[in-house]
Amino acid sequence: MAADPRFFRAGAALTLAEAAAAAGGELVGGDPAQRVTGVGPLHEAGPDAVSFLDNRRYLPQLAGTKAAAVVIAKDFAARVPEDVAAIVTANPYLGFGRVARALFPAPAPRPGIHPTAVVDASATVGEGVEIGPYAVVEAGAEIGAGCVIGPHAVVGAGVVLGEGCRIGAHASLSHCVAGRLVVLHPGARVGQEGFGFAVTPEGRFETMPQLGRVLLGDAVEVGANACIDRGSQGDTVLGAGTRLDNLVQIGHNVRTGRACVLVSQVGVSGSTTLGDGVQMGGQAGTTGHIAIGDRAQIAAQSGVMSDVAAGEVVGGSPAWPLRETLRAFATLRKLAAKPATRG
Amino acid sequence: MAADPRFFRAGAALTLAEAAAAAGGELVGGDPAQRVTGVGPLHEAGPDAVSFLDNRRYLPQLAGTKAAAVVIAKDFAARVPEDVAAIVTANPYLGFGRVARALFPAPAPRPGIHPTAVVDASATVGEGVEIGPYAVVEAGAEIGAGCVIGPHAVVGAGVVLGEGCRIGAHASLSHCVAGRLVVLHPGARVGQEGFGFAVTPEGRFETMPQLGRVLLGDAVEVGANACIDRGSQGDTVLGAGTRLDNLVQIGHNVRTGRACVLVSQVGVSGSTTLGDGVQMGGQAGTTGHIAIGDRAQIAAQSGVMSDVAAGEVVGGSPAWPLRETLRAFATLRKLAAKPATRG
Amino acid sequence: MAADPRFFRAGAALTLAEAAAAAGGELVGGDPAQRVTGVGPLHEAGPDAVSFLDNRRYLPQLAGTKAAAVVIAKDFAARVPEDVAAIVTANPYLGFGRVARALFPAPAPRPGIHPTAVVDASATVGEGVEIGPYAVVEAGAEIGAGCVIGPHAVVGAGVVLGEGCRIGAHASLSHCVAGRLVVLHPGARVGQEGFGFAVTPEGRFETMPQLGRVLLGDAVEVGANACIDRGSQGDTVLGAGTRLDNLVQIGHNVRTGRACVLVSQVGVSGSTTLGDGVQMGGQAGTTGHIAIGDRAQIAAQSGVMSDVAAGEVVGGSPAWPLRETLRAFATLRKLAAKPATRG
């Protein structure tokens, strides 16, 4: 299956030799001169397409694939069918992605400001920026060269975007300083007031002034409809390369290191800090004011109530070391299987 | 209580005989010629309104209701107060809905393109389409007859909408082909890039080209601020009639069958497949690359880590058969009640 | 650290005496005439700034703070370093907030309707209202005096906003009557159709007319991308002062009392009622049609399946009294630590 031309403009076809080169892999079997024009999953890819295998789960599909070539690790190369070429590489997923990118180059910005966009006279807009219909760029904002601002996006007063950022449709930013190559997907909310209030003696809630910012490192990506509140006095900080999936919540004053990965619907409460390379599975959450160490891994749906050491792997709600949690549930299951009277 | 005329335009009044006919039920007691103009819950409905009972929990309210008539199942009909009519039907909730719809017909589209809407010259717009203020319809999009595109909605390049779709305010679509009568509620995000990236040998994240689409079957409904990512190579597919509540997350390459029901804040991870009629309770989640069988039921807040057979009912995180999970927690509770020393 | 002047306009400096007065506290140590211009956390605040201590966790930072003054409770005042002034008050967090507000007054509305805003001729707009670029105010809407309507916000037909409401960028309202000083953060969705449908004998889903409203009490705040569905026949009601964090879901016909606090990603299912002062931690959820009593506390990630009595503290999924849940998990952990054969 080639990508739908309604939505994706194909570049030039590649020979298998070129595809192997793009993948940084070795072509085994197949005709180096054979042309491929698309990519697809094993069960859908046709003789004009390249596929990949990165998960044993799909070995059965490998046996039946009609792909021209499969990007694959050395260990599985022997399992590729007779009439299918193998592109052997240590990192099939990365290699496959590079073949796909070579076949379907990312659309370049179309420099220019749509006539319906409202760009304040005091805003500065860099070289080659594309600003879409009904986008709003407020006073004093700075848009770096090569940025693409989607339809209806709102870049608030004073916001700074580095070079090559992509801001999706309906995304909003305020009180934010972003580095280069930052990506906000549609509907992402960055820089709004955090959830901070004090209780008066009369029992009324009084909003605490939220006087901090959001600092986004280079190449940070923020998923659709995800939310990042600005700091209350200090800043909310996402380290370079950190990626948030859709509907993730980042409370005020949260700080993450570089290259953290927060899967969809994760929630990080205010003033919690994450080290470098922390990974949180979908729907996991943390309480506020705790510290998660470098490269810690938080299983999906975990509820982290206290500090997690560097490299630790935790799960469950409340979260314990994942091994203990799994053992505990196995034990519980065994107990529950016994006659209730023995419970 | 009649619906607030600020927001709802009432149609003609109905007689109880007409109401019973609309409900597909039998009028028992009451004057067939009595007129009703509204609907309401048992405790609020007045003598000009129709109510219903569908949940034993509300039997106490039935006793005190002032409604003109109550749409109700045979078994409970005897519990309707003396001076209140009963409209007896096998499906009171459905019957009540049809009475309500007869009293308050859905507003028809107001055909026309608002002068502030930006519709690309290459887009095709069907008969009787309503396009609201500041809506954006990009190049090559196809809007079927009778569609309503809300204020600020963005229909991306090449997107196809079948007849009679309703796109809410601020919703965005890209890389999507939708059938007939599809509904997106406000802020829904459809077709954006999925959460896919490879790690380079240097430890940098490299985005995988997301070259698939989102295919929405007829009458699919997507809740407010819900997100559906497009496929990475294959497509993300929601079967006809499937309904997503607000803030639901659908990862790339997910495929559902027909008439699935995903309650608010559910998350389905990438490449997981759901059969027909699967139901997931609020805040439940699944890991990626698994298969949920037809008519399986996933309890609220469950965490599904492996395949679920057709018709199975699971709960807990990690999810087990719901009966076992409930028994396990009952056992645990009993154990915890004992002196800790006995633990 | 003073607040970034890119984003925050400072008012006049304060003397420590004035700061103490604003905090409603007593100045202990330090020069009453010393001027302060900013606020910050203990580890960042410099000699021109005021900080606060409200959490023992930060006592180590207190020892090293360079702040001019620290707003602090009596018990900890002795721990303030020699050369730092203490502003002693019973409620340091509130006091600190008032100092911050005195230094950084909230920006006043800039009355006027942006030329790109679309305001229906039949809408009424009060004194001193600010309506931003591309905002849409539909037929019959009433905007109270001093409201600020953000860029791209959509105020639906007939919606009523009391005085001094702030509607964030891209927020949408329909079928809603709001009191005074209501705040919607960016992307909040209020008043859309609830998740209600009946199943026809043929197994098709048929949408139930959603004929209720959303009633928001005075000073209700709704977080970014949070969703509140309108009632199906009755209304969805949030009591005065109630605050929803980002990405919270409120189902149709939910009713809350006054001053409830729902932390990020909480979900409250349809027709559930909350009393006054109910607090729900992040990612907690409730099933539908239950009652949560006044001042009940629901721990983060809890799953509440049945009524909760006034003042009760529950946790876990399914939720039990929090003490029992914690004891149960402690017991389980002990069991799991034993040799599996003993399980």
Coordinates of C-alpha atoms in Angstrom, one line a residue, chain B residues 132-286:
Chain B
G132 CA -19.7 28.7 10.2
P133 CA -17.7 31.8 11.0
Y134 CA -13.9 31.4 10.7
A135 CA -14.2 27.8 9.5
V136 CA -11.3 26.8 7.3
V137 CA -11.7 24.2 4.5
E138 CA -8.3 23.4 2.9
A139 CA -7.4 22.4 -0.7
G140 CA -9.1 19.4 -2.1
A141 CA -11.4 18.7 0.8
E142 CA -14.8 17.3 0.0
I143 CA -17.8 18.3 2.2
G144 CA -20.9 16.1 1.6
A145 CA -24.4 17.4 1.3
G146 CA -26.0 18.6 4.4
C147 CA -22.9 18.8 6.5
V148 CA -22.6 21.5 9.3
I149 CA -19.1 22.8 9.9
G150 CA -19.0 24.7 13.1
P151 CA -17.2 28.0 13.9
H152 CA -13.4 27.8 13.7
A153 CA -13.5 24.2 12.6
V154 CA -10.5 23.2 10.4
V155 CA -11.1 20.6 7.6
G156 CA -7.6 19.8 6.4
A157 CA -6.4 19.3 2.9
G158 CA -8.0 16.4 1.1
V159 CA -10.3 15.4 3.9
V160 CA -13.5 13.7 2.8
L161 CA -16.8 14.1 4.8
G162 CA -19.8 12.1 3.8
E163 CA -23.4 13.4 3.8
G164 CA -24.8 14.9 7.0
C165 CA -21.7 15.2 9.1
R166 CA -21.6 17.7 12.0
I167 CA -18.2 19.1 12.9
G168 CA -18.2 21.0 16.2
A169 CA -16.6 24.4 17.0
H170 CA -12.8 24.3 17.0
A171 CA -12.6 20.7 15.9
S172 CA -9.7 19.9 13.5
L173 CA -9.5 17.1 10.9
S174 CA -6.6 16.1 8.6
H175 CA -5.7 13.0 6.7
C176 CA -9.2 11.7 7.3
V177 CA -11.9 10.0 5.2
A178 CA -15.3 10.0 7.0
G179 CA -18.6 8.4 6.1
R180 CA -22.1 9.7 6.5
L181 CA -23.6 11.3 9.6
V182 CA -20.2 11.4 11.4
V183 CA -20.3 13.8 14.4
L184 CA -17.2 15.5 15.9
H185 CA -17.9 17.4 19.1
P186 CA -16.0 20.7 19.9
G187 CA -12.3 20.5 20.0
A188 CA -12.0 17.0 18.7
R189 CA -8.7 16.3 17.0
V190 CA -8.6 13.8 14.2
G191 CA -5.8 12.8 11.9
Q192 CA -2.8 14.5 13.5
E193 CA 0.6 12.7 13.6
G194 CA 0.8 9.7 15.9
F195 CA 3.3 9.3 18.7
G196 CA 5.9 7.4 16.8
F197 CA 9.6 7.9 16.8
A198 CA 12.8 5.9 16.7
V199 CA 15.9 6.4 18.8
T200 CA 19.1 7.1 16.9
P201 CA 22.4 5.6 18.0
E202 CA 23.2 9.0 19.5
G203 CA 20.0 8.7 21.6
R204 CA 18.1 11.4 19.8
F205 CA 14.4 10.8 19.0
E206 CA 13.6 10.8 15.3
T207 CA 9.9 11.1 14.3
M208 CA 8.6 8.3 12.1
P209 CA 6.8 9.6 9.1
Q210 CA 3.1 9.0 9.8
L211 CA 1.8 8.1 6.4
G212 CA -1.6 6.6 7.2
R213 CA -5.1 8.0 7.4
V214 CA -8.1 8.0 9.8
L215 CA -11.1 6.2 8.4
L216 CA -14.3 7.0 10.2
G217 CA -17.3 4.7 9.5
D218 CA -20.9 6.0 9.1
A219 CA -22.4 7.6 12.2
V220 CA -19.2 7.5 14.2
E221 CA -19.2 10.1 17.0
V222 CA -16.1 11.7 18.6
G223 CA -16.4 13.5 21.9
A224 CA -15.2 16.9 22.9
N225 CA -11.4 17.3 23.0
A226 CA -11.0 13.6 22.1
C227 CA -8.0 12.7 19.9
I228 CA -7.6 10.2 17.1
D229 CA -4.1 9.9 15.6
R230 CA -3.7 8.9 11.9
G231 CA -2.0 5.6 11.1
S232 CA 1.7 5.4 10.7
Q233 CA 1.6 3.3 7.5
G234 CA -1.7 1.6 7.7
D235 CA -4.8 3.4 8.7
T236 CA -6.5 4.2 12.0
V237 CA -10.1 2.9 11.6
L238 CA -13.3 3.4 13.7
G239 CA -16.1 1.1 12.6
A240 CA -19.6 2.4 11.8
G241 CA -21.6 3.5 14.7
T242 CA -18.7 3.6 17.1
R243 CA -18.9 6.3 19.8
L244 CA -16.1 8.0 21.7
D245 CA -16.9 10.1 24.7
N246 CA -15.0 13.3 25.6
L247 CA -11.2 13.2 26.1
V248 CA -10.7 9.7 24.7
Q249 CA -7.4 8.9 23.1
I250 CA -7.0 6.6 20.1
G251 CA -3.4 5.8 19.1
H252 CA -2.2 5.3 15.5
N253 CA -3.2 2.2 13.7
V254 CA -5.9 1.3 16.2
R255 CA -8.9 -0.4 14.5
T256 CA -12.3 -0.9 16.0
G257 CA -15.3 -2.8 14.8
R258 CA -18.8 -1.5 14.5
A259 CA -20.7 0.0 17.4
C260 CA -18.0 0.1 20.0
V261 CA -18.5 2.4 23.0
L262 CA -15.5 4.1 24.6
V263 CA -16.4 6.2 27.7
S264 CA -14.7 9.4 28.7
Q265 CA -10.9 9.4 29.1
V266 CA -10.4 5.9 27.8
G267 CA -7.0 5.4 26.1
V268 CA -6.4 2.8 23.4
S269 CA -2.7 2.4 22.5
G270 CA -1.3 2.1 19.1
S271 CA -2.1 -0.9 16.8
T272 CA -4.6 -2.4 19.2
T273 CA -7.7 -3.8 17.6
L274 CA -11.2 -3.9 19.0
G275 CA -14.0 -6.2 17.6
D276 CA -17.6 -5.2 17.1
G277 CA -19.6 -3.9 20.1
V278 CA -16.7 -3.6 22.5
Q279 CA -17.4 -1.5 25.5
M280 CA -14.8 0.3 27.6
G281 CA -15.6 2.1 30.8
G282 CA -14.3 5.5 31.8
Q283 CA -10.5 5.9 32.2
A284 CA -9.8 2.3 31.1
G285 CA -6.7 1.8 28.9
T286 CA -5.1 -0.8 26.8

